[in-house]
mmCIF file with all atom_site columns, C-alpha atoms in Angstrom:
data_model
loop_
_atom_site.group_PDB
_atom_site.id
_atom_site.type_symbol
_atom_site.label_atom_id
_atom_site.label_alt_id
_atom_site.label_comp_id
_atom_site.label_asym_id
_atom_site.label_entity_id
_atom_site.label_seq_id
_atom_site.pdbx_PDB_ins_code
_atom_site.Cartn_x
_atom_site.Cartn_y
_atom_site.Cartn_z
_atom_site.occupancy
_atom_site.B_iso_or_equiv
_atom_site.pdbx_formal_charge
_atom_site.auth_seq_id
_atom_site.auth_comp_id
_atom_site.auth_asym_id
_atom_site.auth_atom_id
_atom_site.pdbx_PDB_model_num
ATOM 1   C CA . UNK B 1 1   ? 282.343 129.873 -159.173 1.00 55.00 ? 184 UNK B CA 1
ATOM 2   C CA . UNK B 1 2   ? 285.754 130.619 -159.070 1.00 61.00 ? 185 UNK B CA 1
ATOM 3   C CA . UNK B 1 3   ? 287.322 133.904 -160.949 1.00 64.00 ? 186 UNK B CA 1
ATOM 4   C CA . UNK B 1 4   ? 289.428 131.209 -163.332 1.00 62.00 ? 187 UNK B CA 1
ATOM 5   C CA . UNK B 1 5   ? 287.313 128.560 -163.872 1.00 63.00 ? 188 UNK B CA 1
ATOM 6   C CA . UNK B 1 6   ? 287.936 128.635 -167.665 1.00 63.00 ? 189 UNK B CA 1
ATOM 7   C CA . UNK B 1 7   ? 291.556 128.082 -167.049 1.00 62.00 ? 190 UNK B CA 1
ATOM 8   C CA . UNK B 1 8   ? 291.318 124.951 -165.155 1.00 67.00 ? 191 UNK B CA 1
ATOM 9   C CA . UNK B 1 9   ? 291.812 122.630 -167.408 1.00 71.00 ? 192 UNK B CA 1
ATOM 10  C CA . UNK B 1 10  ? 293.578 118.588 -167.501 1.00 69.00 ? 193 UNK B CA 1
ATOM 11  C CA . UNK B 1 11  ? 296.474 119.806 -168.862 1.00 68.00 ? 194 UNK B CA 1
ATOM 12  C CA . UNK B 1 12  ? 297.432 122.823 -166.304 1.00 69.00 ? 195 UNK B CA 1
ATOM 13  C CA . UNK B 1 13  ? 295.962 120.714 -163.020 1.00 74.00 ? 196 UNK B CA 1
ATOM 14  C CA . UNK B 1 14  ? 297.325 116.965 -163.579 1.00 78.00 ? 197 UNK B CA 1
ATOM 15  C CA . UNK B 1 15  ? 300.390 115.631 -163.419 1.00 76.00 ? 198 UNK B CA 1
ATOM 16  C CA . UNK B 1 16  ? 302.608 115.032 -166.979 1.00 82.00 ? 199 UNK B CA 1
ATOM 17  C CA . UNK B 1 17  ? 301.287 112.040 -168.929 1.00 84.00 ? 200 UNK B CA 1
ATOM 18  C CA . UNK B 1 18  ? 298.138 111.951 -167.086 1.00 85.00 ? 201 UNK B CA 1
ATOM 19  C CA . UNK B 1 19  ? 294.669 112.168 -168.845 1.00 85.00 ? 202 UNK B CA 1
ATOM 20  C CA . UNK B 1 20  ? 291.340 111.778 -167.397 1.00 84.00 ? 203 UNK B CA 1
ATOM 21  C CA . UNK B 1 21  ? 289.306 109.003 -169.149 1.00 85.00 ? 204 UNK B CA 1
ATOM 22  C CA . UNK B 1 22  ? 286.469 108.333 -167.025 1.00 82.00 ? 205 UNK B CA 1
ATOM 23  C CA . UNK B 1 23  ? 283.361 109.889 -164.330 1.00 85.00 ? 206 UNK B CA 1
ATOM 24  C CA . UNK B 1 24  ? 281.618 107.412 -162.260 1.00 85.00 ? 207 UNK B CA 1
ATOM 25  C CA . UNK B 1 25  ? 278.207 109.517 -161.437 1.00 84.00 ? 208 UNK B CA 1
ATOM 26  C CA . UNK B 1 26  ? 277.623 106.742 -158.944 1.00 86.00 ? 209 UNK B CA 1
ATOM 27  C CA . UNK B 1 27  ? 280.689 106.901 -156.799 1.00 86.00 ? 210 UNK B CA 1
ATOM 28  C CA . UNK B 1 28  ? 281.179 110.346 -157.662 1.00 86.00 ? 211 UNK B CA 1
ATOM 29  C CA . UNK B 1 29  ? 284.772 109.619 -158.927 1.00 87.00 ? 212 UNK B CA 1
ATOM 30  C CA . UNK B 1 30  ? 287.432 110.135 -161.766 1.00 87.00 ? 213 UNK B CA 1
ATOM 31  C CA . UNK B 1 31  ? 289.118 107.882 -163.345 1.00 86.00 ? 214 UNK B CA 1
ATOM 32  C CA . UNK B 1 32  ? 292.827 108.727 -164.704 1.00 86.00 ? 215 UNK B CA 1
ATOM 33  C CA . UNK B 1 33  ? 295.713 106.840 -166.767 1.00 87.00 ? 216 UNK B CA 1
ATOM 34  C CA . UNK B 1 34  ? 298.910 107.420 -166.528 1.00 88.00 ? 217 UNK B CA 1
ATOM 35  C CA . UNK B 1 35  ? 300.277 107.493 -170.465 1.00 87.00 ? 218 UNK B CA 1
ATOM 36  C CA . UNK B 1 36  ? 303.652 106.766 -169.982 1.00 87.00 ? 219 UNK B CA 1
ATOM 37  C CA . UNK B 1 37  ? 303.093 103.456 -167.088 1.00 87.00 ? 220 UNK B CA 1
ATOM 38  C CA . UNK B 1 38  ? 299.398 101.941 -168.446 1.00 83.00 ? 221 UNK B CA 1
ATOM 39  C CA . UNK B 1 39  ? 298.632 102.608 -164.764 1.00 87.00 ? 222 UNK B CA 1
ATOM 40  C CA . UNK B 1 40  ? 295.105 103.578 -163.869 1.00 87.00 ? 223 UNK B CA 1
ATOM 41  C CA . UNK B 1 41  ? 294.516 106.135 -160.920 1.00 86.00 ? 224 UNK B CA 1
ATOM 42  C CA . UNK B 1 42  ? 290.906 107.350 -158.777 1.00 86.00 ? 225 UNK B CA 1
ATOM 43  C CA . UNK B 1 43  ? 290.182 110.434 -157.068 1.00 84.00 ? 226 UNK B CA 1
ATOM 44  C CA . UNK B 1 44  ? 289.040 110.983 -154.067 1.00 85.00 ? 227 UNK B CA 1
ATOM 45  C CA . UNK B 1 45  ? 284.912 111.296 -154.059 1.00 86.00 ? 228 UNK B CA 1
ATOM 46  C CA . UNK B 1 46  ? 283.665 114.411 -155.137 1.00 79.00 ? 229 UNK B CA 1
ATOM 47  C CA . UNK B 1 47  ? 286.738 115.505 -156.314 1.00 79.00 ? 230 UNK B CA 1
ATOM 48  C CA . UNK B 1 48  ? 288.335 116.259 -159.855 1.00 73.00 ? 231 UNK B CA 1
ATOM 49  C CA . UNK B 1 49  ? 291.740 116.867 -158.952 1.00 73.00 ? 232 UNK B CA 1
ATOM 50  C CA . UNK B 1 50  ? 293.688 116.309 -155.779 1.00 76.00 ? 233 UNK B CA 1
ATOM 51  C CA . UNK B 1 51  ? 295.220 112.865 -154.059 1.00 79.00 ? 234 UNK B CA 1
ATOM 52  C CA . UNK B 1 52  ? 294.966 110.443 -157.141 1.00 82.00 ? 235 UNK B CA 1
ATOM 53  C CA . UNK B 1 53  ? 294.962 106.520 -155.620 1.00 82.00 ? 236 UNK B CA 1
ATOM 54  C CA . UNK B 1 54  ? 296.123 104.283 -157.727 1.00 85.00 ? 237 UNK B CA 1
ATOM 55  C CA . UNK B 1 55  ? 293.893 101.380 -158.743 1.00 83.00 ? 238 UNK B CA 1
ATOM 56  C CA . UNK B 1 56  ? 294.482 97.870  -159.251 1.00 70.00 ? 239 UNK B CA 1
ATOM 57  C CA . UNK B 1 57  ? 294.536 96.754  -163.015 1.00 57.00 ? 240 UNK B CA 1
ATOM 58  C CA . UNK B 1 58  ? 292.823 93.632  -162.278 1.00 50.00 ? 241 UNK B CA 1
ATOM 59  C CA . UNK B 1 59  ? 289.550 95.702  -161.183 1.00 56.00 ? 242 UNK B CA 1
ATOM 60  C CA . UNK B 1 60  ? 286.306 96.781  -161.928 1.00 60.00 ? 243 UNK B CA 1
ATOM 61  C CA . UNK B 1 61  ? 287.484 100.285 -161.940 1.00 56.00 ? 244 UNK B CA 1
ATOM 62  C CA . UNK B 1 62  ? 290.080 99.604  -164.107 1.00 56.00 ? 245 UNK B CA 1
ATOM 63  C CA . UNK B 1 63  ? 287.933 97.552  -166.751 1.00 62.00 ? 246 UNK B CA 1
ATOM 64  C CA . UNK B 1 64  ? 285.415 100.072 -166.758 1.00 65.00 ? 247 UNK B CA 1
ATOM 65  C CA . UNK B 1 65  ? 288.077 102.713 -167.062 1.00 62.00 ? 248 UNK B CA 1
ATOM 66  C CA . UNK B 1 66  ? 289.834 100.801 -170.175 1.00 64.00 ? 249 UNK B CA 1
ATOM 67  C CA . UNK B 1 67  ? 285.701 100.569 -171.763 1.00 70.00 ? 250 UNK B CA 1
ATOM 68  C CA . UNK B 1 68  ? 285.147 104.090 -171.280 1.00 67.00 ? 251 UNK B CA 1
ATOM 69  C CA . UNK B 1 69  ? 288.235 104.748 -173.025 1.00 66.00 ? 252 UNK B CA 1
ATOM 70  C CA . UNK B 1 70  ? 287.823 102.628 -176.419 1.00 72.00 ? 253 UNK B CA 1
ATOM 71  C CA . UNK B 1 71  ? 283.774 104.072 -175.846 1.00 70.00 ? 254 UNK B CA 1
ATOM 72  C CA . UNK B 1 72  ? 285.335 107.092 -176.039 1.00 69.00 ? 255 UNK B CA 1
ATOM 73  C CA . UNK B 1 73  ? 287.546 107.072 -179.075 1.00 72.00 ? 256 UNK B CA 1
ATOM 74  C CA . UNK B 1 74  ? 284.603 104.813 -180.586 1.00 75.00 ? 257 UNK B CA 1
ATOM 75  C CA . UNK B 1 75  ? 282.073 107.867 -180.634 1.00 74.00 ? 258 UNK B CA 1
ATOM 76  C CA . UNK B 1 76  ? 285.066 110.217 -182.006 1.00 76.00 ? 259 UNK B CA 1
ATOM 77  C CA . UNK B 1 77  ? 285.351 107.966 -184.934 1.00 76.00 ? 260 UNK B CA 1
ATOM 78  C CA . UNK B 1 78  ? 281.687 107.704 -185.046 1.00 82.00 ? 261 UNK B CA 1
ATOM 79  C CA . UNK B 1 79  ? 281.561 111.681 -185.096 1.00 82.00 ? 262 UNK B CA 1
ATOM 80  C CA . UNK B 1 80  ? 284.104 111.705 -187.855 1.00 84.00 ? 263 UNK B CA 1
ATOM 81  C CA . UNK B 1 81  ? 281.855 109.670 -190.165 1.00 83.00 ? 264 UNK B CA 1
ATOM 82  C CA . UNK B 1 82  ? 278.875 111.229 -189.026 1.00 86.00 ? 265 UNK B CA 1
ATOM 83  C CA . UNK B 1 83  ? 280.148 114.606 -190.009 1.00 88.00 ? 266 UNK B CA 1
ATOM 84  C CA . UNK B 1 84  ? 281.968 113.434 -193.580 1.00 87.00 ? 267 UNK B CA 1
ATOM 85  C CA . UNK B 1 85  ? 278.480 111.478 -194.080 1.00 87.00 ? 268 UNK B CA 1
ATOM 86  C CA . UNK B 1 86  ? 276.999 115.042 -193.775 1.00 89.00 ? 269 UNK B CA 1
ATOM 87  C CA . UNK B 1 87  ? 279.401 116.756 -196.237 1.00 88.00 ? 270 UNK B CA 1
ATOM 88  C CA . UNK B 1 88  ? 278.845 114.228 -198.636 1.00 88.00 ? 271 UNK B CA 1
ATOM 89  C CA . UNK B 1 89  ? 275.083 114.674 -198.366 1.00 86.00 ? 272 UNK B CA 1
ATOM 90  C CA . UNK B 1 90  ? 275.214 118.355 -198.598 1.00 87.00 ? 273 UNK B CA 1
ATOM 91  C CA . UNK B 1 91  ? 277.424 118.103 -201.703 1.00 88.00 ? 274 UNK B CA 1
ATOM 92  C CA . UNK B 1 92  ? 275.341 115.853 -203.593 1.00 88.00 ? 275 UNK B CA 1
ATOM 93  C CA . UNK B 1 93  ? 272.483 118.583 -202.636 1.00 88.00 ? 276 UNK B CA 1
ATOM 94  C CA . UNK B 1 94  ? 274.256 121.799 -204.169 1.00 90.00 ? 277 UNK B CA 1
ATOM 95  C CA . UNK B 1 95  ? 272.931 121.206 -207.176 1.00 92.00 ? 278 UNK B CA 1
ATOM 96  C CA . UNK B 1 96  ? 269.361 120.764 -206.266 1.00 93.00 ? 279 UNK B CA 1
ATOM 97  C CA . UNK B 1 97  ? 269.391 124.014 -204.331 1.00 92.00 ? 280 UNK B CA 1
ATOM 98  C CA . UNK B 1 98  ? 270.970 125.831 -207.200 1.00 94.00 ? 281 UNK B CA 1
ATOM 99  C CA . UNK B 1 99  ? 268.278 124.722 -209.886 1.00 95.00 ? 282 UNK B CA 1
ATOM 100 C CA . UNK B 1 100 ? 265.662 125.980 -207.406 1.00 96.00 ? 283 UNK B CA 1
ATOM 101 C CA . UNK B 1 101 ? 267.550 128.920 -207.065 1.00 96.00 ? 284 UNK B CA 1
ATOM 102 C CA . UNK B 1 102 ? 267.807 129.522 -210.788 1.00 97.00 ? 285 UNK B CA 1
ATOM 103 C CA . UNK B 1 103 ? 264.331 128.710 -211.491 1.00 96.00 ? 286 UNK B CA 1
ATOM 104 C CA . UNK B 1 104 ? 263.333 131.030 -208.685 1.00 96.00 ? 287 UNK B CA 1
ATOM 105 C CA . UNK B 1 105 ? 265.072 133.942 -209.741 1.00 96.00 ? 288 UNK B CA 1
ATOM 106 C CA . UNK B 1 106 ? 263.433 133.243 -213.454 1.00 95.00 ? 289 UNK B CA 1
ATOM 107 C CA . UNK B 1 107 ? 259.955 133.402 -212.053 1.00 93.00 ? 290 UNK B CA 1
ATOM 108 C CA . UNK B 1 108 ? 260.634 136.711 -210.490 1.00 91.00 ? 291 UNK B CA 1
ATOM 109 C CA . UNK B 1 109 ? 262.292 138.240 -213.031 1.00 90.00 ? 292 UNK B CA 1
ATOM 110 C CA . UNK B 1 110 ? 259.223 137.055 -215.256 1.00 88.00 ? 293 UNK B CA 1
ATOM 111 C CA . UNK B 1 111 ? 256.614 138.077 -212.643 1.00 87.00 ? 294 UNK B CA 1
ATOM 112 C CA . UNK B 1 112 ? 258.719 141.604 -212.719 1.00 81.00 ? 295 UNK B CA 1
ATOM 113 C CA . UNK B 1 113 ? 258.903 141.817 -215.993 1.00 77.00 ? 296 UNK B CA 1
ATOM 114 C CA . UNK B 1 114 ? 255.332 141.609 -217.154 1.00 66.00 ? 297 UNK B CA 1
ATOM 115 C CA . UNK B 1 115 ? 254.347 145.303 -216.439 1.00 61.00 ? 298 UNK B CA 1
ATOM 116 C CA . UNK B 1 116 ? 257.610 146.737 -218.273 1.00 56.00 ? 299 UNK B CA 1
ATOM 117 C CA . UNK B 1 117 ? 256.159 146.418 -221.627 1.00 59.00 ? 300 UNK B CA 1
ATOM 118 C CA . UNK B 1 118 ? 256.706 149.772 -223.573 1.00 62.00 ? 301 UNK B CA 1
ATOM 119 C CA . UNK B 1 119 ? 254.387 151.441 -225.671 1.00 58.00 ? 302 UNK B CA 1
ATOM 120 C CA . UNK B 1 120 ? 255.264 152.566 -229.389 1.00 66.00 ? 303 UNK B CA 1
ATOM 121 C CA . UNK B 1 121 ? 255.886 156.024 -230.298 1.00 77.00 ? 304 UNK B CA 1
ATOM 122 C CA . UNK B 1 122 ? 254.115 156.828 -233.376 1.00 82.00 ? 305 UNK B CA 1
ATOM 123 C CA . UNK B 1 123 ? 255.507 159.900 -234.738 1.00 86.00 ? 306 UNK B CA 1
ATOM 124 C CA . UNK B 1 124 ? 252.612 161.406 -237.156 1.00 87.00 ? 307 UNK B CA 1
ATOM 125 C CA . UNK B 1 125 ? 252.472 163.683 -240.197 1.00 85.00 ? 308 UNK B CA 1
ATOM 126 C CA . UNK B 1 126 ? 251.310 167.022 -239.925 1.00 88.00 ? 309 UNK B CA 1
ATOM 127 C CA . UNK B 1 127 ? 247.415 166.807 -239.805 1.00 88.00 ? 310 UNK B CA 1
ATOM 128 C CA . UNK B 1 128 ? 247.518 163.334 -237.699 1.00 89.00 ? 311 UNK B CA 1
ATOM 129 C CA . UNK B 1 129 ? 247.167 162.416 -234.481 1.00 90.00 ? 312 UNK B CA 1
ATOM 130 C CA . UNK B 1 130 ? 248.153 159.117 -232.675 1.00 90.00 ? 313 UNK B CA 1
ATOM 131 C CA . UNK B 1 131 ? 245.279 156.609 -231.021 1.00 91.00 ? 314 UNK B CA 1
ATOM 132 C CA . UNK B 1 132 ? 245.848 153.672 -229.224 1.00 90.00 ? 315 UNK B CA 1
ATOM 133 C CA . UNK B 1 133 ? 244.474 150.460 -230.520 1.00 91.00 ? 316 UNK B CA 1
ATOM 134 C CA . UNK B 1 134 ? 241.527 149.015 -228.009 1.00 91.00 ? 317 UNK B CA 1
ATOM 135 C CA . UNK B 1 135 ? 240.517 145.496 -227.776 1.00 91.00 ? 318 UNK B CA 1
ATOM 136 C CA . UNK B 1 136 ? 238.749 144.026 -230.735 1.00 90.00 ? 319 UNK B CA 1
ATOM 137 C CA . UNK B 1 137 ? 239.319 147.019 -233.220 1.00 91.00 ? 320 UNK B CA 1
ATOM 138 C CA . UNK B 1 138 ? 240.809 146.205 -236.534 1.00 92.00 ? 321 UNK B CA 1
ATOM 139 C CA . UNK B 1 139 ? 242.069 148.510 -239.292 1.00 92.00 ? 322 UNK B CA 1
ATOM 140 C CA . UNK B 1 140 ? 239.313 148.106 -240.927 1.00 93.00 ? 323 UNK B CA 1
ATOM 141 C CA . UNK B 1 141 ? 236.928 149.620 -237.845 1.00 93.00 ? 324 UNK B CA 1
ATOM 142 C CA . UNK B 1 142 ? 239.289 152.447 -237.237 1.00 92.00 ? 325 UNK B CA 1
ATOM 143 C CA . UNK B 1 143 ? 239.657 153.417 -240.774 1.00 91.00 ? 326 UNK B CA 1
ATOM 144 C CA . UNK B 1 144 ? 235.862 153.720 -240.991 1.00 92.00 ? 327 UNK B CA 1
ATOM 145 C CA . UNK B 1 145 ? 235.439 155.681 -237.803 1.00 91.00 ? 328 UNK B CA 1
ATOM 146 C CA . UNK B 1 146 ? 237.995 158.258 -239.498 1.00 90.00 ? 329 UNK B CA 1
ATOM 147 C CA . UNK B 1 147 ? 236.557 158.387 -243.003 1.00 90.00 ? 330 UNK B CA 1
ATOM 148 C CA . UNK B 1 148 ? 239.601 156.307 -244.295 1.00 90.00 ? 331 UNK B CA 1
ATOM 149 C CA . UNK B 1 149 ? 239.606 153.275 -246.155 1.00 91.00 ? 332 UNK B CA 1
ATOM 150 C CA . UNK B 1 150 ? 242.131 150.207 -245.058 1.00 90.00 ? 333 UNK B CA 1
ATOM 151 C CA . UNK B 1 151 ? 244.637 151.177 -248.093 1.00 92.00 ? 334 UNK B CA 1
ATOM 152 C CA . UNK B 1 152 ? 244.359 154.908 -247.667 1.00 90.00 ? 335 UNK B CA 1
ATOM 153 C CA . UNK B 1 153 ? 244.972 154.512 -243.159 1.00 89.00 ? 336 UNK B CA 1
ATOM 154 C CA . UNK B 1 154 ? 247.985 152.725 -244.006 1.00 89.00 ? 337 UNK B CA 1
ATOM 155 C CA . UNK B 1 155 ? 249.634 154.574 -246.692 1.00 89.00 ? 338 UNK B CA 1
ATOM 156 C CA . UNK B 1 156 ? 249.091 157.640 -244.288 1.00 89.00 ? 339 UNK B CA 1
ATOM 157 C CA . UNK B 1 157 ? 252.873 158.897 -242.749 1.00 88.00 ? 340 UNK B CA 1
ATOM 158 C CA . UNK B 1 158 ? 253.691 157.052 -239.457 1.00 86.00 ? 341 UNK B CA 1
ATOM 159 C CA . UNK B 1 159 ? 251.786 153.841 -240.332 1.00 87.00 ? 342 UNK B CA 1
ATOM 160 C CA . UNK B 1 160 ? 254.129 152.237 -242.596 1.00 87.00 ? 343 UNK B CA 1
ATOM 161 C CA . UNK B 1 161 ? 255.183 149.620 -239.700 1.00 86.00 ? 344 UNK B CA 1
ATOM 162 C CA . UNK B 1 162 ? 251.546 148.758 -239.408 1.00 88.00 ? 345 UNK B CA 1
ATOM 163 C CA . UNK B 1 163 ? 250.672 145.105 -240.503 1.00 90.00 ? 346 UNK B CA 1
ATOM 164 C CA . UNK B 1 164 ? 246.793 144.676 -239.928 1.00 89.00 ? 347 UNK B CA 1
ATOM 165 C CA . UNK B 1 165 ? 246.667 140.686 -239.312 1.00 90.00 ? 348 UNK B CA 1
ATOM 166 C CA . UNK B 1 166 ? 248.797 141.732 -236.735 1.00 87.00 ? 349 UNK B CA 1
ATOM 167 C CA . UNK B 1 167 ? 247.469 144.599 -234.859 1.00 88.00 ? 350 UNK B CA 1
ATOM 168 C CA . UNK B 1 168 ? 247.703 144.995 -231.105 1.00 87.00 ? 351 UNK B CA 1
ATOM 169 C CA . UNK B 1 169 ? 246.304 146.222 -227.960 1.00 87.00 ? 352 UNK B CA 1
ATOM 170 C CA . UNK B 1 170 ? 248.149 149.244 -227.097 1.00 86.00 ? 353 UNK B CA 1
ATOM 171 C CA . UNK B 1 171 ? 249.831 149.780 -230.025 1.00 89.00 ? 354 UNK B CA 1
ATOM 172 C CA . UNK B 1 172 ? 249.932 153.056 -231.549 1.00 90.00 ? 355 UNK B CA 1
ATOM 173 C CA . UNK B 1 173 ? 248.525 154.202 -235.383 1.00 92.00 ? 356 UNK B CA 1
ATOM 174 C CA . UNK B 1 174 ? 247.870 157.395 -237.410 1.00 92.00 ? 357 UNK B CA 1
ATOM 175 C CA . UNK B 1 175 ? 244.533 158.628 -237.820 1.00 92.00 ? 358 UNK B CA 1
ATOM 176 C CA . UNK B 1 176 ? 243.798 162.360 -239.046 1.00 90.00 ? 359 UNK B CA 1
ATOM 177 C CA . UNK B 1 177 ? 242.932 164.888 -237.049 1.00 88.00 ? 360 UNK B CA 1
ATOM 178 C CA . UNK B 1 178 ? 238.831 165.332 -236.272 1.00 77.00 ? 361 UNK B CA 1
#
């Protein structure tokens, strides 16, 4: 391979006005038209550029020449649609991908989320000491462990907040010091 073999291109190696519109794999040949006359031109076998012969317009070559030409522009207008068929597709599709996107970042920021919760500080009078509620204890139960009736556990300082129907696990309450 030559050392500028990306520099050979139509334009620099043919002839003004001349534009290659057709390879015959068979015959191993180009096909050319000249822009300016209509005039159809073949090189030589096996070669892209060099002597160009011209060829009769009332020819195969020719005809075949002329198809591969409107073939050609045919599948360039083809490729046009084709790709403004696929930005009309994609468009109608942002949305779509931006509700999953939405949704997804909502399920991770839930699935985050769900160890964060914070534990109260109680702050306690002197004398009393801060438990955690456990599962299935009421006010009731806790007050009795500690000697307290359900009146006297919440009047104590630090449990004013405290609303018994709605006591959870983890959450913190006064009790007096054993």
């Amino acid at each position: 391979m030559g050392r500028w073999v990306d520099r050979d291109s139509d334009s620099d190696r043919l002839p003004t006005g001349f534009e290659r519109i057709h390879y015959d794999a068979d015959t191993q040949q180009y096909t050319f038209l000249e822009k300016h006359t209509g005039k159809y031109y073949q090189s030589a076998p096996g070669n892209r550029y060099g002597h160009l012969q011209p060829i009769a317009s009332s020819s195969s070559a020719a005809r075949t020449a002329r198809e591969a030409s409107t073939a050609a522009r045919d599948v360039d207008g083809q490729n046009e649609a084709n790709k403004k068929d696929m930005r009309e597709s994609a468009r109608a599709l942002l949305p779509f991908a931006l509700l999953v996107l939405i949704v997804l970042l909502l399920l991770f920021r839930y699935v985050n989320s769900a160890g964060e919760t914070e534990v109260e500080q109680v702050h306690c009078g002197n004398g009393f000491d801060s438990i955690q509620v456990q599962k299935g204890q009421t006010c009731w139960e806790i007050g009795e462990t500690y000697g307290l009736g359900v009146e006297e556990l919440l009047n104590v300082e630090g449990n004013e907040d405290i609303v018994c129907e709605k006591l959870r696990v983890g959450q913190g309450i006064c009790v007096p010091v054993v």
